[in-house]
Amino acid sequence: MPTSLIDRTGVVFGVANKRSLAWSCAKALDSQGMRLCLTYATPRLEESVRKLAEELTNPLILPCDVTVPEEIDAVFEKITDEFNHLDTVVHGVAFAKREELAGDFYHTSKEGYMLAHEVSAYSLTAVARRALPLMEGRQGTIVTLTYIGSERVVRNYNVMGIAKAALEASVRYLANDVGPMGHRVNAISAGPVRTLSASGVGGFTKILDHIAKNSPLRRNITTEDVGKACLFLCSDMSSGITGTTMYVDSGYHIMGV
Ligand code: NAP
């Protein structure tokens, strides 16, 4: 079957709880036989992530704050020891201070701007660079998660929209770098889903209502919709696709007035 991921390995950054989009990606990849490493951002998440991971087959669970280079190094060292190689990286990490996700964008502080970009955009490049030696000769896949606030104004999304624009541009540059090695890099632009991070965006419930009423499918997406798209992008089914942003948003991105 072209979606089979047996004998493949992957690392998933950004699982906080069962609603995390990264968790839906992990479940979809695991369901097709990929052996996974999951990382959690802070010690406070360890217990819940370990509990969730009981649903997966023999996962490796490691701490990783992506703003700490030594922690990223440690993840890839451990993966080298345990897996010896790597086929897939799923990057589902983002952060901005709550006060930067409401009101006028021009109030964004320099510190808040830098932090949002470090966690939400630069970290993709930081993990991709470390993954490459382990992906050698394996036609690796890298997938990240983005949002339409990168290209259109979404009230209150503010600095996260700018960070997502940087993230999507990073996908294109990385795709061009690693394409000659046989690897692919793509982004999924997900519609709004009520997760821990999303609850930090001012007026989020209004966004959900708007999509349910105005998207072509007239519904909000599910985390499973995202997991299935991730599986597609990490399997041989998408072998000719790289550098792209794929919308999993009930079609909302095509809408004008
Ligand atoms: P989530 O469950 O809260 O996941 C975000 C993850 O990022 C959390 O595990 C969070 O850990 C982690 N994180 C934050 N700072 C970190 C750091 N310094 N180092 C490592 N990890 C860190 O929310 P989600 O909605 O699934 O978000 C996953 C991705 O999907 C994000 O890139 C988000 O922007 C994107 N996305 C979400 C939506 C949506 O509506 N939910 C739509 C489009 C795209 P903590 O909990 O410890 O902060």
Short mmCIF file of C-alpha atoms and ligand atoms in Angstrom, two decimals:
data_model
loop_
_atom_site.label_atom_id
_atom_site.label_comp_id
_atom_site.label_asym_id
_atom_site.label_seq_id
_atom_site.Cartn_x
_atom_site.Cartn_y
_atom_site.Cartn_z
CA MET A 1 0.00 0.00 0.00
CA PRO A 2 1.51 3.41 -0.93
CA THR A 3 0.70 4.87 2.50
CA SER A 4 2.55 2.08 4.33
CA LEU A 5 5.20 3.47 6.66
CA ILE A 6 6.51 0.17 7.96
CA ASP A 7 10.26 0.31 8.75
CA ARG A 8 10.13 4.10 8.77
CA THR A 9 10.78 6.38 11.71
CA GLY A 10 9.69 9.89 12.57
CA VAL A 11 9.91 12.60 15.19
CA VAL A 12 6.89 14.73 16.11
CA PHE A 13 7.41 18.05 17.89
CA GLY A 14 4.46 19.79 19.56
CA VAL A 15 2.23 17.27 21.29
CA ALA A 16 0.66 18.92 24.34
CA ASN A 17 -2.57 16.93 24.68
CA LYS A 18 -5.11 14.87 22.73
CA ARG A 19 -6.40 17.94 20.89
CA SER A 20 -2.94 18.92 19.57
CA LEU A 21 -2.69 18.83 15.78
CA ALA A 22 0.71 17.17 16.22
CA TRP A 23 -1.03 14.35 18.10
CA SER A 24 -3.41 13.71 15.20
CA CYS A 25 -0.37 13.58 12.91
CA ALA A 26 1.39 11.15 15.26
CA LYS A 27 -1.64 8.85 15.41
CA ALA A 28 -2.00 8.80 11.62
CA LEU A 29 1.70 8.01 11.07
CA ASP A 30 1.70 5.36 13.80
CA SER A 31 -1.39 3.74 12.28
CA GLN A 32 0.61 2.97 9.12
CA GLY A 33 3.54 1.47 10.97
CA MET A 34 5.94 4.39 11.50
CA ARG A 35 7.95 4.20 14.72
CA LEU A 36 7.81 7.60 16.42
CA CYS A 37 9.65 9.84 18.81
CA LEU A 38 7.39 12.42 20.47
CA THR A 39 8.80 15.47 22.18
CA TYR A 40 7.18 17.62 24.86
CA ALA A 41 8.00 21.25 25.54
CA THR A 42 8.12 21.45 29.32
CA PRO A 43 8.37 18.96 32.22
CA ARG A 44 4.77 19.83 33.15
CA LEU A 45 3.63 18.06 29.94
CA GLU A 46 5.67 14.89 30.38
CA GLU A 47 3.12 12.84 32.29
CA SER A 48 0.21 13.63 29.97
CA VAL A 49 2.27 13.04 26.82
CA ARG A 50 3.53 9.70 28.18
CA LYS A 51 -0.05 8.72 28.99
CA LEU A 52 -1.24 9.64 25.48
CA ALA A 53 1.69 7.85 23.90
CA GLU A 54 0.47 4.56 25.38
CA GLU A 55 -1.84 4.51 22.32
CA LEU A 56 1.21 4.30 20.01
CA THR A 57 3.48 1.36 19.23
CA ASN A 58 6.75 1.57 21.17
CA PRO A 59 7.32 5.35 20.92
CA LEU A 60 10.34 7.22 22.23
CA ILE A 61 9.37 10.21 24.45
CA LEU A 62 11.85 13.04 24.96
CA PRO A 63 11.87 16.60 26.32
CA CYS A 64 12.55 19.44 23.88
CA ASP A 65 12.17 23.17 24.27
CA VAL A 66 13.02 24.32 20.75
CA THR A 67 14.55 27.56 22.05
CA VAL A 68 17.31 25.51 23.72
CA PRO A 69 19.78 24.22 21.08
CA GLU A 70 21.24 21.62 23.48
CA GLU A 71 17.78 20.09 23.93
CA ILE A 72 17.30 19.80 20.16
CA ASP A 73 20.78 18.25 19.87
CA ALA A 74 19.91 15.76 22.62
CA VAL A 75 16.74 14.68 20.78
CA PHE A 76 18.66 13.89 17.61
CA GLU A 77 21.46 12.15 19.52
CA LYS A 78 18.90 9.91 21.19
CA ILE A 79 17.15 9.25 17.86
CA THR A 80 20.52 8.28 16.37
CA ASP A 81 21.07 5.81 19.21
CA GLU A 82 17.55 4.35 19.13
CA PHE A 83 16.47 4.52 15.47
CA ASN A 84 19.80 4.93 13.63
CA HIS A 85 18.00 6.80 10.83
CA LEU A 86 15.03 9.11 10.33
CA ASP A 87 12.40 9.41 7.60
CA THR A 88 10.03 12.10 8.87
CA VAL A 89 9.90 15.26 10.95
CA VAL A 90 6.54 16.74 11.95
CA HIS A 91 6.85 20.27 13.33
CA GLY A 92 3.75 21.34 15.26
CA VAL A 93 5.25 23.97 17.50
CA ALA A 94 4.23 27.61 17.86
CA PHE A 95 4.15 30.25 20.57
CA ALA A 96 3.37 33.93 21.05
CA LYS A 97 2.65 35.77 24.25
CA ARG A 98 -1.05 36.09 24.92
CA GLU A 99 -0.84 39.89 25.05
CA GLU A 100 0.52 39.91 21.46
CA LEU A 101 -2.55 38.00 20.21
CA ALA A 102 -5.13 40.71 20.78
CA GLY A 103 -5.57 44.35 19.80
CA ASP A 104 -3.52 46.29 17.29
CA PHE A 105 -0.53 44.60 15.65
CA TYR A 106 1.55 47.77 15.93
CA HIS A 107 1.77 47.28 19.70
CA THR A 108 3.89 44.13 19.16
CA SER A 109 7.02 44.32 21.33
CA LYS A 110 10.45 43.52 19.91
CA GLU A 111 10.84 40.75 22.49
CA GLY A 112 7.43 39.27 21.63
CA TYR A 113 8.19 39.48 17.92
CA MET A 114 11.54 37.70 18.34
CA LEU A 115 10.11 35.01 20.61
CA ALA A 116 7.21 34.22 18.26
CA HIS A 117 9.63 33.89 15.35
CA GLU A 118 12.17 31.82 17.28
CA VAL A 119 9.63 29.25 18.45
CA SER A 120 7.20 29.27 15.53
CA ALA A 121 9.43 29.79 12.48
CA TYR A 122 13.17 29.41 13.13
CA SER A 123 12.71 26.13 14.99
CA LEU A 124 11.71 24.41 11.73
CA THR A 125 15.11 25.18 10.23
CA ALA A 126 16.85 24.25 13.48
CA VAL A 127 15.29 20.79 13.56
CA ALA A 128 15.55 20.21 9.79
CA ARG A 129 19.30 20.86 9.87
CA ARG A 130 19.82 18.27 12.58
CA ALA A 131 17.50 15.75 10.88
CA LEU A 132 19.33 15.78 7.54
CA PRO A 133 22.30 13.53 8.45
CA LEU A 134 19.85 10.91 9.73
CA MET A 135 17.73 11.15 6.57
CA GLU A 136 20.59 10.48 4.17
CA GLY A 137 19.47 8.19 1.33
CA ARG A 138 15.95 7.80 2.75
CA GLN A 139 13.78 10.28 0.79
CA GLY A 140 12.81 12.07 3.99
CA THR A 141 9.72 14.16 4.57
CA ILE A 142 9.31 17.26 6.73
CA VAL A 143 5.88 18.71 7.48
CA THR A 144 4.98 21.81 9.44
CA LEU A 145 1.69 23.43 10.42
CA THR A 146 0.66 26.91 9.42
CA TYR A 147 -2.41 29.14 9.24
CA ILE A 148 -3.98 31.48 6.68
CA GLY A 149 -3.18 34.41 8.99
CA SER A 150 0.23 34.35 7.25
CA GLU A 151 -1.22 35.72 4.03
CA ARG A 152 -4.43 37.50 5.06
CA VAL A 153 -5.27 39.68 8.00
CA VAL A 154 -7.00 37.65 10.70
CA ARG A 155 -7.99 39.93 13.55
CA ASN A 156 -5.84 39.36 16.68
CA TYR A 157 -3.54 36.79 15.02
CA ASN A 158 -1.01 39.62 14.70
CA VAL A 159 2.65 38.62 15.21
CA MET A 160 1.82 34.95 14.73
CA GLY A 161 0.70 35.79 11.17
CA ILE A 162 4.11 37.32 10.48
CA ALA A 163 5.86 34.29 12.01
CA LYS A 164 3.74 31.93 9.88
CA ALA A 165 4.70 33.90 6.75
CA ALA A 166 8.36 33.33 7.72
CA LEU A 167 7.61 29.66 8.37
CA GLU A 168 6.02 29.19 4.93
CA ALA A 169 8.94 30.94 3.23
CA SER A 170 11.28 28.66 5.21
CA VAL A 171 9.41 25.65 3.79
CA ARG A 172 10.15 26.87 0.26
CA TYR A 173 13.85 27.56 0.91
CA LEU A 174 14.32 24.27 2.76
CA ALA A 175 12.52 22.37 0.00
CA ASN A 176 14.93 23.78 -2.55
CA ASP A 177 17.95 22.95 -0.37
CA VAL A 178 17.01 19.35 0.33
CA GLY A 179 15.26 18.43 -2.93
CA PRO A 180 18.53 17.32 -4.58
CA MET A 181 18.98 14.92 -1.62
CA GLY A 182 15.56 13.40 -2.40
CA HIS A 183 13.81 14.93 0.62
CA ARG A 184 10.54 16.89 0.64
CA VAL A 185 9.31 19.76 2.84
CA ASN A 186 5.69 20.90 2.99
CA ALA A 187 3.29 22.86 5.17
CA ILE A 188 -0.32 22.14 6.06
CA SER A 189 -2.38 25.30 6.42
CA ALA A 190 -5.03 24.09 8.85
CA GLY A 191 -8.36 25.70 9.49
CA PRO A 192 -9.08 26.77 13.07
CA VAL A 193 -9.31 23.99 15.66
CA ARG A 194 -9.90 24.55 19.36
CA THR A 195 -6.52 23.59 20.86
CA LEU A 196 -4.48 24.95 23.75
CA SER A 197 -2.54 27.38 21.53
CA ALA A 198 -5.62 28.48 19.60
CA SER A 199 -7.38 29.44 22.80
CA GLY A 200 -4.76 32.18 23.21
CA VAL A 201 -5.97 33.98 20.06
CA GLY A 202 -8.49 36.71 20.91
CA GLY A 203 -12.02 36.07 19.54
CA PHE A 204 -11.26 32.49 18.50
CA THR A 205 -14.87 31.31 18.93
CA LYS A 206 -16.01 33.91 16.39
CA ILE A 207 -13.48 32.56 13.88
CA LEU A 208 -14.83 29.02 14.32
CA ASP A 209 -18.42 30.24 13.83
CA HIS A 210 -17.42 32.15 10.72
CA ILE A 211 -15.76 29.13 9.09
CA ALA A 212 -18.70 26.84 9.95
CA LYS A 213 -21.05 29.26 8.18
CA ASN A 214 -18.89 30.47 5.29
CA SER A 215 -16.44 27.78 4.17
CA PRO A 216 -17.33 25.67 1.11
CA LEU A 217 -17.77 22.56 3.28
CA ARG A 218 -19.83 24.59 5.84
CA ARG A 219 -18.04 22.94 8.73
CA ASN A 220 -14.90 23.29 10.76
CA ILE A 221 -12.11 20.81 10.17
CA THR A 222 -11.27 18.05 12.64
CA THR A 223 -7.85 17.12 13.98
CA GLU A 224 -8.27 13.86 12.02
CA ASP A 225 -8.50 15.89 8.78
CA VAL A 226 -5.05 17.25 9.59
CA GLY A 227 -3.64 13.84 10.57
CA LYS A 228 -4.76 12.33 7.26
CA ALA A 229 -3.17 15.18 5.27
CA CYS A 230 0.04 14.71 7.24
CA LEU A 231 0.01 10.99 6.47
CA PHE A 232 -0.40 11.82 2.77
CA LEU A 233 2.51 14.27 2.82
CA CYS A 234 4.75 11.81 4.70
CA SER A 235 3.95 8.83 2.48
CA ASP A 236 4.89 7.90 -1.07
CA MET A 237 1.39 9.02 -2.14
CA SER A 238 2.75 12.59 -2.31
CA SER A 239 6.12 11.73 -3.88
CA GLY A 240 6.03 14.64 -6.36
CA ILE A 241 4.95 17.33 -3.88
CA THR A 242 7.40 19.64 -2.13
CA GLY A 243 7.72 23.27 -1.06
CA THR A 244 3.98 23.67 -0.96
CA THR A 245 1.40 24.87 1.51
CA MET A 246 -1.56 22.50 1.41
CA TYR A 247 -4.85 23.84 2.77
CA VAL A 248 -6.86 21.65 5.11
CA ASP A 249 -9.43 24.29 5.89
CA SER A 250 -12.82 23.13 4.54
CA GLY A 251 -11.91 25.14 1.42
CA TYR A 252 -12.08 28.50 3.19
CA HIS A 253 -8.97 29.85 1.40
CA ILE A 254 -10.83 30.12 -1.93
CA MET A 255 -13.50 32.46 -0.58
CA GLY A 256 -13.87 36.13 -1.42
CA VAL A 257 -16.79 38.14 -0.14
P1 NAP B 1 -1.04 22.93 20.82
O1 NAP B 1 -1.67 21.64 21.09
O2 NAP B 1 -1.02 23.94 21.93
O3 NAP B 1 0.43 22.67 20.26
C1 NAP B 1 1.43 23.65 20.22
C2 NAP B 1 2.64 23.03 20.80
O4 NAP B 1 3.79 23.89 20.72
C3 NAP B 1 2.47 22.72 22.30
O5 NAP B 1 2.87 21.40 22.53
C4 NAP B 1 3.41 23.71 22.93
O6 NAP B 1 3.86 23.34 24.22
C5 NAP B 1 4.50 23.71 21.91
N1 NAP B 1 5.50 24.71 22.17
C6 NAP B 1 5.33 26.02 22.50
N2 NAP B 1 6.53 26.59 22.75
C7 NAP B 1 7.47 25.61 22.58
C8 NAP B 1 8.86 25.55 22.71
N3 NAP B 1 9.60 26.63 23.07
N4 NAP B 1 9.51 24.39 22.47
C9 NAP B 1 8.80 23.28 22.11
N5 NAP B 1 7.48 23.27 21.97
C10 NAP B 1 6.82 24.42 22.22
O7 NAP B 1 -1.77 23.69 19.62
P2 NAP B 1 -2.00 23.30 18.08
O8 NAP B 1 -3.12 24.18 17.66
O9 NAP B 1 -2.08 21.86 17.91
O10 NAP B 1 -0.69 23.86 17.40
C11 NAP B 1 0.16 23.06 16.57
C12 NAP B 1 0.57 23.85 15.33
O11 NAP B 1 -0.58 24.00 14.51
C13 NAP B 1 1.08 25.24 15.63
O12 NAP B 1 2.13 25.56 14.73
C14 NAP B 1 -0.12 26.09 15.31
O13 NAP B 1 0.22 27.43 14.99
C15 NAP B 1 -0.66 25.35 14.11
N6 NAP B 1 -2.04 25.66 13.72
C16 NAP B 1 -3.04 25.58 14.62
C17 NAP B 1 -4.33 25.89 14.23
C18 NAP B 1 -5.47 25.84 15.22
O14 NAP B 1 -6.50 26.49 14.99
N7 NAP B 1 -5.35 25.11 16.31
C19 NAP B 1 -4.60 26.27 12.91
C20 NAP B 1 -3.54 26.33 12.00
C21 NAP B 1 -2.26 26.02 12.41
P3 NAP B 1 3.24 24.17 25.49
O15 NAP B 1 1.83 23.72 25.65
O16 NAP B 1 4.14 23.81 26.62
O17 NAP B 1 3.37 25.64 25.14
#
